[in-house]
mmCIF file of C-alpha atoms and ligand atoms in Angstrom:
data_model
loop_
_atom_site.group_PDB
_atom_site.id
_atom_site.type_symbol
_atom_site.label_atom_id
_atom_site.label_comp_id
_atom_site.label_asym_id
_atom_site.label_seq_id
_atom_site.Cartn_x
_atom_site.Cartn_y
_atom_site.Cartn_z
ATOM 1 C CA MET A 454 -70.102 263.837 79.818
ATOM 2 C CA ASN A 455 -70.125 262.279 76.395
ATOM 3 C CA ILE A 456 -69.820 258.575 77.105
ATOM 4 C CA LEU A 457 -69.538 255.768 74.623
ATOM 5 C CA ILE A 458 -70.151 252.201 75.710
ATOM 6 C CA LEU A 459 -68.166 249.724 73.588
ATOM 7 C CA GLY A 460 -69.899 246.363 73.928
ATOM 8 C CA PRO A 461 -73.469 246.995 75.191
ATOM 9 C CA GLY A 462 -74.002 243.472 76.677
ATOM 10 C CA ALA A 463 -75.159 242.911 80.200
ATOM 11 C CA VAL A 464 -72.649 245.115 82.043
ATOM 12 C CA GLY A 465 -72.368 247.705 79.227
ATOM 13 C CA SER A 466 -76.169 248.099 79.065
ATOM 14 C CA LEU A 467 -76.423 248.424 82.852
ATOM 15 C CA TRP A 468 -73.922 251.326 82.829
ATOM 16 C CA ALA A 469 -75.425 252.936 79.681
ATOM 17 C CA THR A 470 -78.832 253.103 81.213
ATOM 18 C CA LYS A 471 -77.578 254.295 84.619
ATOM 19 C CA PHE A 472 -75.405 257.087 83.028
ATOM 20 C CA LYS A 473 -78.298 258.166 80.877
ATOM 21 C CA LEU A 474 -80.665 258.355 83.889
ATOM 22 C CA VAL A 475 -78.378 260.916 85.539
ATOM 23 C CA GLY A 476 -78.145 263.123 82.485
ATOM 24 C CA HIS A 477 -74.954 262.049 80.571
ATOM 25 C CA HIS A 478 -74.938 261.937 76.759
ATOM 26 C CA VAL A 479 -74.604 258.195 76.188
ATOM 27 C CA SER A 480 -73.851 256.354 72.876
ATOM 28 C CA LEU A 481 -73.404 252.695 72.115
ATOM 29 C CA TRP A 482 -71.021 250.762 69.916
ATOM 30 C CA GLY A 483 -72.373 247.336 69.561
ATOM 31 C CA ARG A 484 -71.872 244.577 67.006
ATOM 32 C CA THR A 485 -75.008 245.324 64.984
ATOM 33 C CA SER A 486 -74.931 248.063 62.345
ATOM 34 C CA LYS A 487 -78.312 249.490 63.337
ATOM 35 C CA SER A 488 -77.880 253.296 63.793
ATOM 36 C CA GLU A 489 -80.102 253.233 66.918
ATOM 37 C CA LEU A 490 -80.523 250.797 69.809
ATOM 38 C CA SER A 491 -83.056 250.876 72.660
ATOM 39 C CA LEU A 492 -82.554 249.495 76.155
ATOM 40 C CA GLN A 493 -84.802 248.989 79.067
ATOM 41 C CA LEU A 494 -83.298 248.684 82.520
ATOM 42 C CA ASP A 495 -85.582 246.532 84.813
ATOM 43 C CA ASP A 496 -89.038 248.231 84.771
ATOM 44 C CA ALA A 497 -87.785 251.664 83.683
ATOM 45 C CA PRO A 498 -89.034 253.191 80.382
ATOM 46 C CA LEU A 499 -87.215 252.275 77.159
ATOM 47 C CA THR A 500 -84.316 254.616 76.278
ATOM 48 C CA THR A 501 -82.755 255.114 72.863
ATOM 49 C CA TYR A 502 -79.054 255.556 71.961
ATOM 50 C CA SER A 503 -77.122 256.117 68.750
ATOM 51 C CA ASN A 504 -75.092 253.098 67.682
ATOM 52 C CA GLN A 505 -71.768 252.871 65.761
ATOM 53 C CA SER A 506 -71.729 256.702 65.229
ATOM 54 C CA ILE A 507 -68.164 257.855 64.308
ATOM 55 C CA THR A 508 -69.104 261.308 65.778
ATOM 56 C CA SER A 509 -69.787 259.642 69.115
ATOM 57 C CA VAL A 510 -66.237 258.182 69.063
ATOM 58 C CA GLN A 511 -64.672 261.531 68.058
ATOM 59 C CA GLU A 512 -66.551 263.479 70.755
ATOM 60 C CA ALA A 513 -66.334 260.867 73.557
ATOM 61 C CA ASP A 514 -64.869 262.080 76.868
ATOM 62 C CA LEU A 515 -65.013 258.508 78.107
ATOM 63 C CA ILE A 516 -65.043 255.196 76.256
ATOM 64 C CA LEU A 517 -66.121 252.400 78.538
ATOM 65 C CA ILE A 518 -65.126 249.023 77.125
ATOM 66 C CA THR A 519 -67.392 246.281 78.446
ATOM 67 C CA VAL A 520 -66.738 243.479 75.985
ATOM 68 C CA LYS A 521 -65.243 240.243 77.284
ATOM 69 C CA ALA A 522 -61.548 240.194 77.828
ATOM 70 C CA TRP A 523 -60.774 238.221 74.691
ATOM 71 C CA GLN A 524 -62.909 240.576 72.610
ATOM 72 C CA VAL A 525 -61.153 243.861 73.643
ATOM 73 C CA GLU A 526 -58.434 243.992 70.989
ATOM 74 C CA SER A 527 -60.767 243.293 68.049
ATOM 75 C CA ALA A 528 -63.558 245.514 69.424
ATOM 76 C CA ILE A 529 -61.342 248.648 69.725
ATOM 77 C CA GLU A 530 -59.765 248.268 66.280
ATOM 78 C CA PRO A 531 -62.488 249.999 64.118
ATOM 79 C CA LEU A 532 -62.638 252.938 66.549
ATOM 80 C CA LEU A 533 -58.868 253.676 66.673
ATOM 81 C CA PRO A 534 -58.614 256.224 63.826
ATOM 82 C CA TYR A 535 -61.316 258.393 65.502
ATOM 83 C CA ILE A 536 -60.297 258.373 69.197
ATOM 84 C CA SER A 537 -59.023 261.701 70.358
ATOM 85 C CA GLU A 538 -55.967 261.746 72.728
ATOM 86 C CA ASP A 539 -58.049 263.446 75.412
ATOM 87 C CA THR A 540 -60.496 260.571 75.543
ATOM 88 C CA ILE A 541 -60.355 258.433 78.644
ATOM 89 C CA VAL A 542 -60.377 254.745 77.885
ATOM 90 C CA MET A 543 -61.758 252.547 80.632
ATOM 91 C CA LEU A 544 -61.657 248.690 80.663
ATOM 92 C CA MET A 545 -64.278 246.892 82.686
ATOM 93 C CA HIS A 546 -64.128 243.109 82.434
ATOM 94 C CA ASN A 547 -63.066 239.948 84.385
ATOM 95 C CA GLY A 548 -59.450 238.873 84.089
ATOM 96 C CA MET A 549 -56.168 240.788 83.433
ATOM 97 C CA GLY A 550 -53.846 241.499 80.553
ATOM 98 C CA THR A 551 -55.746 243.684 78.185
ATOM 99 C CA ALA A 552 -54.601 247.135 79.392
ATOM 100 C CA PRO A 553 -51.087 246.725 77.811
ATOM 101 C CA LEU A 554 -52.763 245.776 74.538
ATOM 102 C CA ILE A 555 -54.806 249.025 74.678
ATOM 103 C CA GLU A 556 -51.806 251.059 75.730
ATOM 104 C CA ALA A 557 -49.849 249.700 72.625
ATOM 105 C CA LYS A 558 -52.544 251.140 70.450
ATOM 106 C CA LEU A 559 -53.506 254.279 72.464
ATOM 107 C CA ALA A 560 -50.160 255.250 74.033
ATOM 108 C CA ASN A 561 -51.198 258.934 74.652
ATOM 109 C CA ASN A 562 -54.610 258.333 76.103
ATOM 110 C CA PRO A 563 -55.517 258.109 79.789
ATOM 111 C CA ILE A 564 -56.264 254.436 80.528
ATOM 112 C CA VAL A 565 -58.316 253.412 83.525
ATOM 113 C CA ILE A 566 -59.073 249.944 84.742
ATOM 114 C CA ALA A 567 -62.312 249.127 86.479
ATOM 115 C CA THR A 568 -63.574 246.040 88.363
ATOM 116 C CA THR A 569 -67.161 245.584 89.374
ATOM 117 C CA THR A 570 -69.156 243.108 91.472
ATOM 118 C CA HIS A 571 -72.590 244.294 90.178
ATOM 119 C CA GLY A 572 -74.609 241.574 88.541
ATOM 120 C CA ALA A 573 -76.315 242.171 85.190
ATOM 121 C CA TYR A 574 -78.222 239.914 82.796
ATOM 122 C CA LYS A 575 -79.666 240.583 79.344
ATOM 123 C CA PRO A 576 -82.627 238.238 78.652
ATOM 124 C CA SER A 577 -83.156 239.937 75.259
ATOM 125 C CA LYS A 578 -81.410 242.535 73.034
ATOM 126 C CA GLN A 579 -83.301 245.351 74.642
ATOM 127 C CA GLN A 580 -83.817 244.310 78.250
ATOM 128 C CA VAL A 581 -81.215 244.501 80.951
ATOM 129 C CA LEU A 582 -81.686 243.323 84.476
ATOM 130 C CA HIS A 583 -79.680 244.552 87.401
ATOM 131 C CA THR A 584 -79.533 241.183 89.234
ATOM 132 C CA GLY A 585 -77.103 241.961 92.021
ATOM 133 C CA HIS A 586 -76.060 245.166 93.687
ATOM 134 C CA GLY A 587 -72.307 245.437 94.076
ATOM 135 C CA TYR A 588 -69.555 247.933 94.001
ATOM 136 C CA THR A 589 -66.965 249.174 91.491
ATOM 137 C CA GLN A 590 -63.324 250.060 91.874
ATOM 138 C CA LEU A 591 -61.351 252.252 89.487
ATOM 139 C CA GLY A 592 -57.686 253.015 89.168
ATOM 140 C CA GLY A 593 -55.184 254.394 86.592
ATOM 141 C CA PHE A 594 -53.256 252.040 84.424
ATOM 142 C CA ASN A 595 -50.869 254.674 83.035
ATOM 143 C CA ALA A 596 -49.784 258.175 84.362
ATOM 144 C CA LYS A 597 -52.568 260.057 82.617
ATOM 145 C CA GLY A 598 -55.101 257.471 83.768
ATOM 146 C CA ALA A 599 -53.866 257.967 87.386
ATOM 147 C CA GLN A 600 -55.132 261.543 87.165
ATOM 148 C CA CYS A 601 -58.687 260.536 86.424
ATOM 149 C CA ASP A 602 -59.830 260.014 90.056
ATOM 150 C CA PHE A 603 -62.706 262.450 89.459
ATOM 151 C CA LEU A 604 -64.396 259.623 87.513
ATOM 152 C CA ALA A 605 -65.193 257.822 90.765
ATOM 153 C CA GLU A 606 -67.575 260.659 91.756
ATOM 154 C CA VAL A 607 -69.063 260.794 88.273
ATOM 155 C CA MET A 608 -69.695 257.071 88.187
ATOM 156 C CA ASN A 609 -70.775 256.920 91.879
ATOM 157 C CA HIS A 610 -73.625 259.403 90.925
ATOM 158 C CA ALA A 611 -74.828 256.974 88.286
ATOM 159 C CA LEU A 612 -74.366 253.580 89.948
ATOM 160 C CA PRO A 613 -72.945 253.548 93.516
ATOM 161 C CA GLU A 614 -70.731 252.583 95.018
ATOM 162 C CA VAL A 615 -67.688 253.503 93.091
ATOM 163 C CA HIS A 616 -64.281 253.991 94.748
ATOM 164 C CA TRP A 617 -60.996 255.197 93.282
ATOM 165 C CA ASN A 618 -58.242 252.680 94.259
ATOM 166 C CA PRO A 619 -54.639 253.964 93.778
ATOM 167 C CA ASN A 620 -53.629 250.292 94.179
ATOM 168 C CA ILE A 621 -55.965 248.949 91.565
ATOM 169 C CA ASN A 622 -53.300 246.306 90.605
ATOM 170 C CA GLY A 623 -53.701 244.748 94.071
ATOM 171 C CA ALA A 624 -57.495 244.696 93.758
ATOM 172 C CA LEU A 625 -57.266 243.108 90.319
ATOM 173 C CA TRP A 626 -54.920 240.452 91.419
ATOM 174 C CA THR A 627 -57.176 239.569 94.396
ATOM 175 C CA LYS A 628 -60.152 239.319 91.993
ATOM 176 C CA LEU A 629 -58.005 237.258 89.549
ATOM 177 C CA ALA A 630 -57.017 234.899 92.324
ATOM 178 C CA ILE A 631 -60.687 234.367 93.337
ATOM 179 C CA ASN A 632 -61.561 233.741 89.669
ATOM 180 C CA CYS A 633 -58.639 231.400 89.237
ATOM 181 C CA ALA A 634 -59.886 229.332 92.205
ATOM 182 C CA ILE A 635 -63.631 229.284 91.526
ATOM 183 C CA ASN A 636 -64.142 229.640 87.709
ATOM 184 C CA PRO A 637 -62.298 226.710 86.189
ATOM 185 C CA LEU A 638 -63.352 224.192 88.929
ATOM 186 C CA THR A 639 -67.012 225.133 88.699
ATOM 187 C CA ALA A 640 -66.863 225.045 84.871
ATOM 188 C CA ILE A 641 -65.153 221.658 84.815
ATOM 189 C CA HIS A 642 -67.534 220.144 87.409
ATOM 190 C CA GLN A 643 -70.572 222.160 86.124
ATOM 191 C CA CYS A 644 -71.441 223.045 89.716
ATOM 192 C CA LYS A 645 -72.602 226.062 91.692
ATOM 193 C CA ASN A 646 -69.962 228.118 93.511
ATOM 194 C CA GLY A 647 -71.147 226.785 96.919
ATOM 195 C CA GLU A 648 -70.388 223.231 95.985
ATOM 196 C CA LEU A 649 -66.630 223.997 96.197
ATOM 197 C CA ALA A 650 -67.008 224.133 99.944
ATOM 198 C CA ALA A 651 -67.371 220.356 99.955
ATOM 199 C CA ASN A 652 -64.524 218.272 101.349
ATOM 200 C CA GLU A 653 -63.753 216.772 97.974
ATOM 201 C CA PHE A 654 -62.373 220.094 96.782
ATOM 202 C CA ALA A 655 -60.447 221.064 99.959
ATOM 203 C CA ILE A 656 -57.045 219.829 98.952
ATOM 204 C CA GLU A 657 -57.267 221.054 95.342
ATOM 205 C CA LEU A 658 -58.395 224.484 96.464
ATOM 206 C CA ALA A 659 -55.600 224.655 99.006
ATOM 207 C CA ASN A 660 -53.004 223.696 96.352
ATOM 208 C CA ILE A 661 -54.402 226.239 93.874
ATOM 209 C CA THR A 662 -54.296 228.978 96.627
ATOM 210 C CA HIS A 663 -50.653 228.109 97.558
ATOM 211 C CA GLU A 664 -49.685 228.625 93.915
ATOM 212 C CA LEU A 665 -51.640 231.860 93.725
ATOM 213 C CA VAL A 666 -49.931 233.276 96.824
ATOM 214 C CA GLU A 667 -46.448 232.409 95.501
ATOM 215 C CA VAL A 668 -47.155 234.220 92.145
ATOM 216 C CA MET A 669 -48.769 237.216 93.865
ATOM 217 C CA ASN A 670 -45.924 237.626 96.281
ATOM 218 C CA LYS A 671 -43.535 237.630 93.305
ATOM 219 C CA GLU A 672 -45.638 240.418 91.797
ATOM 220 C CA GLU A 673 -45.113 242.255 95.165
ATOM 221 C CA ILE A 674 -48.754 241.757 96.196
ATOM 222 C CA LYS A 675 -48.571 241.133 99.949
ATOM 223 C CA VAL A 676 -50.837 238.243 100.766
ATOM 224 C CA ASP A 677 -50.478 235.032 102.802
ATOM 225 C CA PHE A 678 -52.078 231.673 102.373
ATOM 226 C CA ASP A 679 -54.607 232.028 105.291
ATOM 227 C CA ALA A 680 -55.910 235.386 104.199
ATOM 228 C CA LEU A 681 -56.299 234.480 100.542
ATOM 229 C CA HIS A 682 -57.819 231.115 101.326
ATOM 230 C CA ALA A 683 -60.293 232.813 103.714
ATOM 231 C CA THR A 684 -61.207 235.401 100.975
ATOM 232 C CA ILE A 685 -61.806 232.669 98.395
ATOM 233 C CA MET A 686 -64.004 230.617 100.810
ATOM 234 C CA GLN A 687 -65.831 233.735 101.795
ATOM 235 C CA VAL A 688 -66.755 234.296 98.129
ATOM 236 C CA VAL A 689 -67.633 230.588 97.667
ATOM 237 C CA ASN A 690 -70.041 230.857 100.587
ATOM 238 C CA ALA A 691 -71.441 234.327 99.755
ATOM 239 C CA THR A 692 -72.197 233.278 96.187
ATOM 240 C CA ALA A 693 -73.052 229.661 97.011
ATOM 241 C CA ALA A 694 -76.220 229.601 94.873
ATOM 242 C CA ASN A 695 -74.629 231.283 91.811
ATOM 243 C CA TYR A 696 -73.108 229.767 88.770
ATOM 244 C CA SER A 697 -69.784 231.408 87.831
ATOM 245 C CA SER A 698 -69.502 233.091 84.450
ATOM 246 C CA MET A 699 -67.039 230.366 83.269
ATOM 247 C CA ARG A 700 -69.455 227.666 84.282
ATOM 248 C CA GLN A 701 -72.126 229.455 82.258
ATOM 249 C CA ASP A 702 -69.812 229.906 79.242
ATOM 250 C CA VAL A 703 -68.959 226.191 79.214
ATOM 251 C CA PHE A 704 -72.569 225.249 79.734
ATOM 252 C CA HIS A 705 -73.575 227.333 76.687
ATOM 253 C CA ARG A 706 -70.515 226.360 74.692
ATOM 254 C CA ARG A 707 -69.237 229.944 74.501
ATOM 255 C CA ARG A 708 -65.562 230.818 74.523
ATOM 256 C CA THR A 709 -64.492 231.339 78.115
ATOM 257 C CA GLU A 710 -62.171 234.126 79.554
ATOM 258 C CA ILE A 711 -59.637 231.512 80.756
ATOM 259 C CA ASP A 712 -56.834 233.105 78.730
ATOM 260 C CA PHE A 713 -57.187 236.316 80.757
ATOM 261 C CA ILE A 714 -57.767 234.567 84.144
ATOM 262 C CA THR A 715 -55.663 231.433 84.688
ATOM 263 C CA GLY A 716 -53.919 232.136 81.345
ATOM 264 C CA TYR A 717 -52.700 235.515 82.763
ATOM 265 C CA LEU A 718 -51.552 233.772 85.960
ATOM 266 C CA LEU A 719 -49.551 231.318 83.884
ATOM 267 C CA GLN A 720 -47.881 234.031 81.878
ATOM 268 C CA THR A 721 -46.857 235.717 85.140
ATOM 269 C CA THR A 722 -45.666 232.364 86.509
ATOM 270 C CA GLU A 723 -43.479 231.924 83.384
ATOM 271 C CA LYS A 724 -41.981 235.353 83.808
ATOM 272 C CA HIS A 725 -40.900 234.499 87.350
ATOM 273 C CA GLN A 726 -39.748 230.996 86.347
ATOM 274 C CA ILE A 727 -41.852 229.236 88.981
ATOM 275 C CA SER A 728 -44.205 226.341 88.462
ATOM 276 C CA THR A 729 -47.963 226.205 89.134
ATOM 277 C CA PRO A 730 -49.021 222.640 88.160
ATOM 278 C CA GLU A 731 -52.480 222.842 89.689
ATOM 279 C CA ASN A 732 -53.446 225.985 87.814
ATOM 280 C CA THR A 733 -51.754 224.664 84.646
ATOM 281 C CA LYS A 734 -53.924 221.514 84.852
ATOM 282 C CA LEU A 735 -57.107 223.562 85.232
ATOM 283 C CA TYR A 736 -56.116 225.802 82.227
ATOM 284 C CA GLN A 737 -55.427 222.811 79.957
ATOM 285 C CA ARG A 738 -58.684 221.210 80.954
ATOM 286 C CA ILE A 739 -60.718 224.291 80.044
ATOM 287 C CA LYS A 740 -58.804 224.639 76.793
ATOM 288 C CA GLN A 741 -59.561 220.953 76.024
ATOM 289 C CA ILE A 742 -63.247 221.474 76.646
ATOM 290 C CA GLU A 743 -63.352 224.527 74.313
ATOM 291 C CA GLN A 744 -61.445 222.647 71.666
ATOM 292 C CA SER A 745 -63.862 219.662 71.856
ATOM 293 C CA TRP A 746 -66.676 221.916 70.540
ATOM 294 C CA THR A 747 -64.953 222.472 67.275
ATOM 295 C CA GLU A 748 -63.982 218.887 66.708
HETATM 296 N N1 NAP B 291 -72.715 240.079 83.620
HETATM 297 C C1 NAP B 291 -72.283 240.263 84.869
HETATM 298 O O1 NAP B 291 -73.033 240.200 85.849
HETATM 299 C C2 NAP B 291 -70.808 240.568 85.123
HETATM 300 C C3 NAP B 291 -70.438 241.009 86.437
HETATM 301 C C4 NAP B 291 -69.143 241.364 86.634
HETATM 302 C C5 NAP B 291 -68.243 241.238 85.614
HETATM 303 N N2 NAP B 291 -68.568 240.817 84.398
HETATM 304 C C6 NAP B 291 -67.584 240.752 83.327
HETATM 305 O O2 NAP B 291 -67.818 241.835 82.441
HETATM 306 C C7 NAP B 291 -67.484 241.552 81.108
HETATM 307 C C8 NAP B 291 -68.694 241.708 80.206
HETATM 308 O O3 NAP B 291 -69.673 240.748 80.654
HETATM 309 P P1 NAP B 291 -71.155 240.680 80.134
HETATM 310 O O4 NAP B 291 -71.870 239.693 80.949
HETATM 311 O O5 NAP B 291 -71.632 242.016 79.985
HETATM 312 O O6 NAP B 291 -70.905 240.074 78.738
HETATM 313 P P2 NAP B 291 -71.860 240.173 77.417
HETATM 314 O O7 NAP B 291 -73.225 240.279 77.767
HETATM 315 O O8 NAP B 291 -71.396 239.051 76.492
HETATM 316 O O9 NAP B 291 -71.350 241.558 76.801
HETATM 317 C C9 NAP B 291 -70.298 241.783 75.865
HETATM 318 C C10 NAP B 291 -70.953 242.568 74.758
HETATM 319 O O10 NAP B 291 -69.863 242.896 73.886
HETATM 320 C C11 NAP B 291 -70.353 242.827 72.581
HETATM 321 N N3 NAP B 291 -69.202 242.728 71.627
HETATM 322 C C12 NAP B 291 -68.442 241.674 71.421
HETATM 323 N N4 NAP B 291 -67.582 241.894 70.453
HETATM 324 C C13 NAP B 291 -67.830 243.247 70.085
HETATM 325 C C14 NAP B 291 -67.228 244.087 69.052
HETATM 326 N N5 NAP B 291 -66.238 243.661 68.247
HETATM 327 N N6 NAP B 291 -67.803 245.276 68.911
HETATM 328 C C15 NAP B 291 -68.840 245.661 69.660
HETATM 329 N N7 NAP B 291 -69.378 244.967 70.645
HETATM 330 C C16 NAP B 291 -68.904 243.697 70.826
HETATM 331 C C17 NAP B 291 -71.241 241.580 72.587
HETATM 332 O O11 NAP B 291 -72.049 241.554 71.501
HETATM 333 P P3 NAP B 291 -73.040 240.331 71.067
HETATM 334 O O12 NAP B 291 -74.256 240.575 71.921
HETATM 335 O O13 NAP B 291 -73.245 240.477 69.691
HETATM 336 O O14 NAP B 291 -72.289 239.064 71.480
HETATM 337 C C18 NAP B 291 -71.957 241.777 73.858
HETATM 338 O O15 NAP B 291 -73.102 242.535 73.739
HETATM 339 C C19 NAP B 291 -66.931 240.102 81.208
HETATM 340 O O16 NAP B 291 -65.511 240.168 81.323
HETATM 341 C C20 NAP B 291 -67.623 239.595 82.452
HETATM 342 O O17 NAP B 291 -66.812 238.490 83.047
HETATM 343 C C21 NAP B 291 -69.909 240.495 84.095
#
């Protein structure tokens, strides 16, 4: 397939190199205007890709968008005049809320949403490290996207495991709930995920979870408090030694994905006219932290 990776950061470079290894024709669209970029996955040989080539947009069978959630809208903008209606557009990032933005611009394209638990890290522009083996779920966002289940096999060949999930919305909400519980707290307290298992966080985590359950049920995602709380604590314990991405973003004073994580929850809360004070407090605290960097 002709595959274009929009946003060759850690996740995008991991997929670019893995797709290339199994024989796909892979191009990149990064922020630099260099016409070629090279990438090295772990100890594998360096591989070279065209960058910012209009032809690669026009000929793409798949555009995989791996920028951060808040970068999606501006990243797709320069490509819009060249994207064919047959090109599948796939979003792969933490958080929710970007697919409707893409649909508004590319109403006739198949749109697919992906969520991955693989870990990737880019210590330099060229090098990408596959730091944690995970799995990837895909599902259609619109009717045309729902017909793209063959992509699971294509992607599974490059970087297993990949599953097609007809209920991707449920999977995304579960991931969002885990992120809402873990990310802001670890960012505010600048702690590792595992530290949230301490007693001092027990009541706060329970309150956050109660609110998440209420919103998810309103969205017709069937989940109860015990099950969601157990899932969140299981992730806290399984990733005890890790720093969450939001903790890292705050540490490095980079804009976080809060607007597409807790922010998306709050938008949904507003739609259903319910109140989620614990999550609102976390959202406001992260926004305050971000604002303090510009003051
Ligand atoms: N890393 C992981 O292990 C991991 C795991 C699961 C999920 N995720 C999620 O996956 C998403 C991507 O994460 P990441 O770690 O790969 O982030 P990242 O390394 O920051 O990658 C984003 C890339 O997009 C590029 N970019 C930004 N705006 C652009 C634009 N307008 N045009 C072209 N390229 C643009 C950035 O360029 P610059 O280099 O110039 O900034 C960067 O290379 C996030 O939502 C993250 O939460 C990450």
